[in-house]
PDB file of C-alpha atoms in Angstrom:
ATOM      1  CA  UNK A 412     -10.186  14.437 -20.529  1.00 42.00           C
ATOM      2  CA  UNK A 413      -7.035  14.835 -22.424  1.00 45.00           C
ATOM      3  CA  UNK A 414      -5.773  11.325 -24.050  1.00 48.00           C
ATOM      4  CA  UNK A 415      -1.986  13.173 -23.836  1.00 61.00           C
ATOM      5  CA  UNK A 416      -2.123  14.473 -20.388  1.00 70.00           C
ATOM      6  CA  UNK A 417       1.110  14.334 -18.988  1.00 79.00           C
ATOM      7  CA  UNK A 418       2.055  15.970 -16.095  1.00 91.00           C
ATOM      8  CA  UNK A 419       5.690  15.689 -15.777  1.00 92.00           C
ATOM      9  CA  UNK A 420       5.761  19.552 -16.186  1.00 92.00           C
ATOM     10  CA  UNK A 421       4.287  19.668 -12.431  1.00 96.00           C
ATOM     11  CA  UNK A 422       6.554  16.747 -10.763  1.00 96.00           C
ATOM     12  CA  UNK A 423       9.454  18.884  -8.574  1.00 97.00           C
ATOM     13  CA  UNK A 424      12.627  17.646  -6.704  1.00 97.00           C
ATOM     14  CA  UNK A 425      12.562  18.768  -3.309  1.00 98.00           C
ATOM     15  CA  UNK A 426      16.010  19.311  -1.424  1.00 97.00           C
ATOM     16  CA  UNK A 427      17.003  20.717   1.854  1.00 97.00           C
ATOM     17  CA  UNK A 428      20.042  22.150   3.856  1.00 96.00           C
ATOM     18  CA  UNK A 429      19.250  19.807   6.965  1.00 93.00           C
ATOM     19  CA  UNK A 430      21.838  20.835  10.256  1.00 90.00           C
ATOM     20  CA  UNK A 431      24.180  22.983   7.869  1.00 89.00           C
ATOM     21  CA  UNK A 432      24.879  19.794   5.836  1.00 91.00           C
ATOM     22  CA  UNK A 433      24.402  21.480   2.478  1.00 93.00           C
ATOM     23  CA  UNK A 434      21.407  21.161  -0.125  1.00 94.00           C
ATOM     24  CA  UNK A 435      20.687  17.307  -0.815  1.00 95.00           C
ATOM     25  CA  UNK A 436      18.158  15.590  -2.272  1.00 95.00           C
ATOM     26  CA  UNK A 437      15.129  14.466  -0.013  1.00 94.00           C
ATOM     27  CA  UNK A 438      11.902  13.598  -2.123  1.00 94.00           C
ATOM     28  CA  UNK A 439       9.793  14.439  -4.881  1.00 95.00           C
ATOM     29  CA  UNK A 440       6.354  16.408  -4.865  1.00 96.00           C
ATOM     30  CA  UNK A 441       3.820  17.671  -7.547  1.00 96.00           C
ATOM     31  CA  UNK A 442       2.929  21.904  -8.091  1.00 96.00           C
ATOM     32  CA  UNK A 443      -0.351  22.594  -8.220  1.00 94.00           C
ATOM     33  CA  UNK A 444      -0.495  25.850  -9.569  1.00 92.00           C
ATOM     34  CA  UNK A 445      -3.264  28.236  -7.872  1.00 91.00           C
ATOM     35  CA  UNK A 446      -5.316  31.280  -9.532  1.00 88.00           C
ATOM     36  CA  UNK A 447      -3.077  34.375 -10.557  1.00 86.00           C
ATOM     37  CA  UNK A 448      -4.450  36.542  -7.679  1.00 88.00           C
ATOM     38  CA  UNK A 449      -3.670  34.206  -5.183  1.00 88.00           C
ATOM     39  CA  UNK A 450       0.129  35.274  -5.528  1.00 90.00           C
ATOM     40  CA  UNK A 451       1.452  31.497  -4.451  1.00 94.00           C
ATOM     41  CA  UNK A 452       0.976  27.805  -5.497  1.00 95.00           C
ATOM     42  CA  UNK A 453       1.543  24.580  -3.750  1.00 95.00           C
ATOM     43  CA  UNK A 454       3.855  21.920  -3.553  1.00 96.00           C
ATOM     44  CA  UNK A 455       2.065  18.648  -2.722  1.00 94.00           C
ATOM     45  CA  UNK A 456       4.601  16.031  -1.127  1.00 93.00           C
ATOM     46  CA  UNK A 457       5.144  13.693   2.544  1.00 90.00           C
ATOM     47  CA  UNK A 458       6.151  15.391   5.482  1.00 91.00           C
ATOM     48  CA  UNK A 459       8.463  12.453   6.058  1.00 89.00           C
ATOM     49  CA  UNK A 460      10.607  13.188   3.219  1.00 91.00           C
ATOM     50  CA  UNK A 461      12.198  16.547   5.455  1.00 93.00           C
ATOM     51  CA  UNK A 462      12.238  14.411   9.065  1.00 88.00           C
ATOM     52  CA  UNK A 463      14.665  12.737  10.966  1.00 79.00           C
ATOM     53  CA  UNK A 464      12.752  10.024  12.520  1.00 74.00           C
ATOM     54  CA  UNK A 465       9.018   8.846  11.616  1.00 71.00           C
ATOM     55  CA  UNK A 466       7.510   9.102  14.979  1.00 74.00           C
ATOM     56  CA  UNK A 467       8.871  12.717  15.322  1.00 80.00           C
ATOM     57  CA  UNK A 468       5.906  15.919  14.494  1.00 84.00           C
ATOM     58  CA  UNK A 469       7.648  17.871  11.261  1.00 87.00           C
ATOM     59  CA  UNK A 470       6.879  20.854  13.553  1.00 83.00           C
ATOM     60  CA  UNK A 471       9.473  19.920  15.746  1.00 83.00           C
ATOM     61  CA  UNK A 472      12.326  19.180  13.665  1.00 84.00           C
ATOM     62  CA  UNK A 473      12.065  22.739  11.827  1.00 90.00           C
ATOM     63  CA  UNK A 474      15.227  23.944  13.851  1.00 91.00           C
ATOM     64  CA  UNK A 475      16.979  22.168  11.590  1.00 93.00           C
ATOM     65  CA  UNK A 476      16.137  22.819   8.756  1.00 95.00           C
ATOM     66  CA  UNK A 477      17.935  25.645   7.285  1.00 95.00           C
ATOM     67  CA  UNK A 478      16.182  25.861   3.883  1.00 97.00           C
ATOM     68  CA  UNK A 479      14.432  24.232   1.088  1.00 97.00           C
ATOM     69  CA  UNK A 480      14.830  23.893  -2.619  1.00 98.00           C
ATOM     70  CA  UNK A 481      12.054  23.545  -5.125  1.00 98.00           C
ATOM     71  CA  UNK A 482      13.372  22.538  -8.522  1.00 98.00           C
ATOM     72  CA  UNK A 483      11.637  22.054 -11.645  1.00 97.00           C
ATOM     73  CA  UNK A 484      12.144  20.055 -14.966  1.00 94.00           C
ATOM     74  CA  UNK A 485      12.933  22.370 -18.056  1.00 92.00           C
ATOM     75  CA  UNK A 486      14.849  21.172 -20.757  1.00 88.00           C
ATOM     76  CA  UNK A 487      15.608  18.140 -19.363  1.00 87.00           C
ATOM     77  CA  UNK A 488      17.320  18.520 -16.168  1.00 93.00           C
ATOM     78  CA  UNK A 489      15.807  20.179 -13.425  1.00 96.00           C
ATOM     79  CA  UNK A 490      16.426  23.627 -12.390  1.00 96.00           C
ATOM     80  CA  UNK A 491      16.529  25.354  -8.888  1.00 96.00           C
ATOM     81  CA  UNK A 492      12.736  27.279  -9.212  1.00 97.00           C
ATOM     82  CA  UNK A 493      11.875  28.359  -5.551  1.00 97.00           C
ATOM     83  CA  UNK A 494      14.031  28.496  -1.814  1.00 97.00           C
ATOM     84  CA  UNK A 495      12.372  28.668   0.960  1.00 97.00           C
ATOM     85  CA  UNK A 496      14.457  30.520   3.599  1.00 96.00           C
ATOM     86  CA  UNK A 497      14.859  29.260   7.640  1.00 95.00           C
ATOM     87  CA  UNK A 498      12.773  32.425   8.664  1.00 96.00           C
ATOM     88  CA  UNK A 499       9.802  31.356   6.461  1.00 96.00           C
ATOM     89  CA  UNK A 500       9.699  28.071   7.110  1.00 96.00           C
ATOM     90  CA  UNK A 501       6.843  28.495   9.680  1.00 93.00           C
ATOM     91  CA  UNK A 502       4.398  30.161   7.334  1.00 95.00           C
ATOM     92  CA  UNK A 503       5.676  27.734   4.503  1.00 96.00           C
ATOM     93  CA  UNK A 504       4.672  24.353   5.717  1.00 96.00           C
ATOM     94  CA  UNK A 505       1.349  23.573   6.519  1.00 91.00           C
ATOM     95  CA  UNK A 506       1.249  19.737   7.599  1.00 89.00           C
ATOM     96  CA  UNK A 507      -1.881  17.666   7.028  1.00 84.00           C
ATOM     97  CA  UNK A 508      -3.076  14.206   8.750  1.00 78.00           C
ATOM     98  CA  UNK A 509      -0.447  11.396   8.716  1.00 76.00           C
ATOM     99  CA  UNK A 510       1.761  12.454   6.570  1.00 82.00           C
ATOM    100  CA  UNK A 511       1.004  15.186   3.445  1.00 86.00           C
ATOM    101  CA  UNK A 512       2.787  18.513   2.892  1.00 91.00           C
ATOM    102  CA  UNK A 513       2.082  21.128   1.687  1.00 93.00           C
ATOM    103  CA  UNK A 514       4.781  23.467   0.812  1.00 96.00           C
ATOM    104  CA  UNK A 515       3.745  26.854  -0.244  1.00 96.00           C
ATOM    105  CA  UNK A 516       5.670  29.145  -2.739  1.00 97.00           C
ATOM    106  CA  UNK A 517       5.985  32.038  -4.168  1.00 95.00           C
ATOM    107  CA  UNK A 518       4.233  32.627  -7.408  1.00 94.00           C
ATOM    108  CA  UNK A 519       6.969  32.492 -10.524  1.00 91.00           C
ATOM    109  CA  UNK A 520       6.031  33.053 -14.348  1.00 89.00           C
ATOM    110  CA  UNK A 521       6.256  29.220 -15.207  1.00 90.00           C
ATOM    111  CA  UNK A 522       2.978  28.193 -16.641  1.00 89.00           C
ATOM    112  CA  UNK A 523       2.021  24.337 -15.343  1.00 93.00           C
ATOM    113  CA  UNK A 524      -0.863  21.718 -15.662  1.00 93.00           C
ATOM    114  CA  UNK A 525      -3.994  22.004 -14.231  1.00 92.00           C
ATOM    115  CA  UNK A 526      -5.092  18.644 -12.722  1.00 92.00           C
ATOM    116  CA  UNK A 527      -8.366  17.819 -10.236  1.00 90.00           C
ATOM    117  CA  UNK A 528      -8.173  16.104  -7.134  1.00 87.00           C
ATOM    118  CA  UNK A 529      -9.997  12.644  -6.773  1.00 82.00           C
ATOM    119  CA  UNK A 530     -11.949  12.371  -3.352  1.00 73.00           C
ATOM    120  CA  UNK A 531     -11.468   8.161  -3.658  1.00 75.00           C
ATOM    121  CA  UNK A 532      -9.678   5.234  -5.066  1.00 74.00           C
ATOM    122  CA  UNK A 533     -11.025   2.865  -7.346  1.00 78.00           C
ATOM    123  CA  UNK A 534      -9.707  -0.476  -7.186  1.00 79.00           C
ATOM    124  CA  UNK A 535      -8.414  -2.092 -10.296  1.00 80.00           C
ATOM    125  CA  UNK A 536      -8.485   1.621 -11.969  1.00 84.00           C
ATOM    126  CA  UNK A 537      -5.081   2.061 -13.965  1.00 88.00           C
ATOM    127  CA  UNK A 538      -3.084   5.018 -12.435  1.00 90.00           C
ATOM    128  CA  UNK A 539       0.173   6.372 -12.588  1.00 91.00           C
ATOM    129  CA  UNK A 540       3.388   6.763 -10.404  1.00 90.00           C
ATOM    130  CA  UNK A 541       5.420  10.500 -11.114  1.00 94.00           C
ATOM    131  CA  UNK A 542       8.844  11.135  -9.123  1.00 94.00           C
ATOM    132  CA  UNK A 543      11.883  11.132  -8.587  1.00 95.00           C
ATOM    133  CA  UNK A 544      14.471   8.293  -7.125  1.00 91.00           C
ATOM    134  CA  UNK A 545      17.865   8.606  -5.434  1.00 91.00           C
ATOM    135  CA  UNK A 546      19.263   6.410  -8.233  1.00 90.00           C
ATOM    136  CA  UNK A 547      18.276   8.599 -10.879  1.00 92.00           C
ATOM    137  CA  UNK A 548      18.038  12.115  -9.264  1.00 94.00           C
ATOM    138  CA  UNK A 549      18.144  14.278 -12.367  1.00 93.00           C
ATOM    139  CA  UNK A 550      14.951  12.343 -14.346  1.00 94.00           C
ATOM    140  CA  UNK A 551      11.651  11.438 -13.485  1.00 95.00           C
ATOM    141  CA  UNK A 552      10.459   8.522 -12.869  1.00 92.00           C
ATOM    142  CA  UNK A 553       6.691   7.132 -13.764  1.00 92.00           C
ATOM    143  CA  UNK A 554       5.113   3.900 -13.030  1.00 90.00           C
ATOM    144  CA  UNK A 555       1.954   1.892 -13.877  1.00 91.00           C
ATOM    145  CA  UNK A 556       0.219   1.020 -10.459  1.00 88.00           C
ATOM    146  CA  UNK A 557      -3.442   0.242  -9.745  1.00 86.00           C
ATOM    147  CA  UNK A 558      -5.183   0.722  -6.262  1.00 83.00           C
ATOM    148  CA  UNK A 559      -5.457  -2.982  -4.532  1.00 80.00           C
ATOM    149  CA  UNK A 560      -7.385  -1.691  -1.711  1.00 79.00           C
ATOM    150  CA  UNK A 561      -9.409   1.455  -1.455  1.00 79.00           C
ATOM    151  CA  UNK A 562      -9.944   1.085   2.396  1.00 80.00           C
ATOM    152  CA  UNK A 563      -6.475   1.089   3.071  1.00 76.00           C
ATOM    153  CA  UNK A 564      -5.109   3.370   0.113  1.00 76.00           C
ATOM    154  CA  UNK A 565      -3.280   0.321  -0.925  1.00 77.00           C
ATOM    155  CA  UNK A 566      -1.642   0.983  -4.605  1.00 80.00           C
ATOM    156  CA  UNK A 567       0.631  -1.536  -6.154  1.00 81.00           C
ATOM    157  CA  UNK A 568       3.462  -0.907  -8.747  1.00 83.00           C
ATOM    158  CA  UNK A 569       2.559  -2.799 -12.096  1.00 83.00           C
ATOM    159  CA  UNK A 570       5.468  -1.621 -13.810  1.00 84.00           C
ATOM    160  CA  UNK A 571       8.486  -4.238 -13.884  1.00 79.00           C
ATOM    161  CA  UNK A 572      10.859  -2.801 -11.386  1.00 77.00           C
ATOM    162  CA  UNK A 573      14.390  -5.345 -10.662  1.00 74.00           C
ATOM    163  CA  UNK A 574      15.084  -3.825  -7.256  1.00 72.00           C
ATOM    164  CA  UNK A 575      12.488  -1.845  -5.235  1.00 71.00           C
ATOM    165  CA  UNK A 576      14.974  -0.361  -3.152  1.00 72.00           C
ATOM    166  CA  UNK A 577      15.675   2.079  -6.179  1.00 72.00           C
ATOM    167  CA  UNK A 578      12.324   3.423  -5.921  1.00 76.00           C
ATOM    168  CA  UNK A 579      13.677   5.147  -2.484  1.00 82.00           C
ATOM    169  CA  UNK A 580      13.359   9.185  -3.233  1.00 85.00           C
ATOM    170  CA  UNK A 581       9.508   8.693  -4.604  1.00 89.00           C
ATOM    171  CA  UNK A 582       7.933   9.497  -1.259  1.00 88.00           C
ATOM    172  CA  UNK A 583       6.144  12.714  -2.282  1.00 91.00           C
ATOM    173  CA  UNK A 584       5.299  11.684  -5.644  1.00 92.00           C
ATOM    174  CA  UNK A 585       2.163  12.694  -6.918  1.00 91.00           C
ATOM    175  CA  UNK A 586      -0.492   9.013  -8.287  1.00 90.00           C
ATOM    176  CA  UNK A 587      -2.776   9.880 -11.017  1.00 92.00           C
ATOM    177  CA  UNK A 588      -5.138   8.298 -13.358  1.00 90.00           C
ATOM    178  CA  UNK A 589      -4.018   6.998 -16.422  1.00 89.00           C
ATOM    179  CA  UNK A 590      -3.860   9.898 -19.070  1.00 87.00           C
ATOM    180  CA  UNK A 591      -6.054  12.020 -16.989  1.00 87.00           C
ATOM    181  CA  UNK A 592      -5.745  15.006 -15.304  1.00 90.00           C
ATOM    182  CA  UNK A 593      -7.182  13.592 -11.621  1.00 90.00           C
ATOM    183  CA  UNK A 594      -4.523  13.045  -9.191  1.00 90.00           C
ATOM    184  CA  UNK A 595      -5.447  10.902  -6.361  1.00 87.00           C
ATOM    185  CA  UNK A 596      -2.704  11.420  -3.407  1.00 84.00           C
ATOM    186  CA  UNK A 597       0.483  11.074  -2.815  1.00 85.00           C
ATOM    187  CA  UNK A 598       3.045   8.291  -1.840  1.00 83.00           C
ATOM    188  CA  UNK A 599       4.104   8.046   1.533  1.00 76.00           C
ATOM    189  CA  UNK A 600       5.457   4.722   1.837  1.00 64.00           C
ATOM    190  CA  UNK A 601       6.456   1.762   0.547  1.00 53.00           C
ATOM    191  CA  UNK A 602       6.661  -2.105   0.660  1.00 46.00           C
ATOM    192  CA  UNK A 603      10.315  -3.196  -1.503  1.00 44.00           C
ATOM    193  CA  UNK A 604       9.598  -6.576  -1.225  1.00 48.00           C
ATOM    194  CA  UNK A 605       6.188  -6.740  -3.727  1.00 56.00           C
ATOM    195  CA  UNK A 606       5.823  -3.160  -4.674  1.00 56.00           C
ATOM    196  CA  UNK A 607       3.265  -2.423  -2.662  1.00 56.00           C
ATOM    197  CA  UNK A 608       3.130   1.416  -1.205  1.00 60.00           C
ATOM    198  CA  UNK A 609       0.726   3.727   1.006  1.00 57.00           C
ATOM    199  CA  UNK A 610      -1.406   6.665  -0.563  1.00 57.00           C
ATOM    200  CA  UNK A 611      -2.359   9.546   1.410  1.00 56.00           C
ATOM    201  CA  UNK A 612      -5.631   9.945  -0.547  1.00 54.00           C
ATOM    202  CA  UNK A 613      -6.934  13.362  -1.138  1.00 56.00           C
ATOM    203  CA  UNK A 614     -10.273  13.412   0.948  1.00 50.00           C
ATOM    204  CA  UNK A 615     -12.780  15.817   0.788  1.00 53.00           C
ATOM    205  CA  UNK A 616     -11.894  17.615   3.751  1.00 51.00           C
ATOM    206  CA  UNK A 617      -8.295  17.913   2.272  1.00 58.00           C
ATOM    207  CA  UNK A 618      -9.278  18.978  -1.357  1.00 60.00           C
ATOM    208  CA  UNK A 619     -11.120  21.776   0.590  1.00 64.00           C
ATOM    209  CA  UNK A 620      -8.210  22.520   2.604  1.00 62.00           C
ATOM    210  CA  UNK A 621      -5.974  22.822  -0.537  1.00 62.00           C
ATOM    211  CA  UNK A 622      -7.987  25.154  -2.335  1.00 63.00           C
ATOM    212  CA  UNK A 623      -8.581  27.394   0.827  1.00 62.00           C
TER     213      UNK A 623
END
């Protein structure tokens, strides 16, 4: 494994023109870049970050959604990269268990890190936190945070953060190991009192699903 890994080249800011209310900011999510021939990658992310109401199916609330914006870090500041139009959004978004995303795009002539997906959490193991906040929309964000309980895809943020509420914007955000390539979910939600936050872990069954 690479010592240097770093996979802020792969963390995206997702926006969306929600009931004709212009492009805003609604979450971030990590490309992972398929084979050439495939002709499309994937955005991991939270199907939460693009609904109205938790209790409402993402399939539902697609009338009003108008389109979505994929942008990508590059020099630092992030650039529009991919928009997804209304008429696509169907074949676009393929939802998965409680709450992952996957967002598929068209295939552009970026080049971005190849990572693995981990199949379980280790407790205790050092990982990593990559997105992006509403307070600081135009950087990314990363955090230390270690898995507290593998049965419930418990992770905790080790990092020293004052206010937890500025973490809101990180649903989406991809957790990895510690300076490895091995990403083990995504965050879907999040306790501001102690820092505590949910991961949809990749499973086996999803991992398969991805690379299908």
């Amino acid at each position: 494994m690479n010592s240097v890994f770093d996979i802020r080249r792969n963390c995206v800011r997702i926006k969306a023109d929600i009931k004709e209310k212009g492009m805003k900011f609604q979450g971030s999510g990590v490309l992972y870049q398929l084979s050439t021939d495939a002709g499309y990658d994937y955005v991991l992310t939270a199907q939460h970050i693009l609904k109205e109401a938790d209790n409402e199916k993402l399939n539902s609330q697609l009338e009003k959604i108008k389109a979505i914006e994929i942008d990508i870090s590059e020099g630092g500041a992030f650039i529009p990269y991919k928009t997804i139009a209304k008429e696509d959004l169907e074949s676009s978004l393929l939802t998965i268990g409680k709450d992952l995303l996957i967002i598929k795009v068209e295939k552009g002539d970026k080049e971005f890190v190849p990572f693995y997906l981990a199949d379980d959490l280790i407790e205790e193991k050092p990982m990593q936190l990559y997105g992006v906040s509403y307070e600081a929309q135009n950087d990314i964000t990363r955090l230390d945070c270690k898995c507290v309980d593998k049965d419930e895809e418990k992770v905790n943020v080790t990092s020293a953060v004052d206010n937890m509420d500025s973490l809101h914007g990180m649903s989406g955000g991809g957790v990895f190991a510690l300076n490895q390539p091995l990403m083990y979910g995504v965050l879907w939600k999040h306790a501001a009192t102690d820092g505590e936050f949910h991961n949809v872990k990749i499973s086996q069954a999803l991992e398969k699903q991805i690379k299908s």
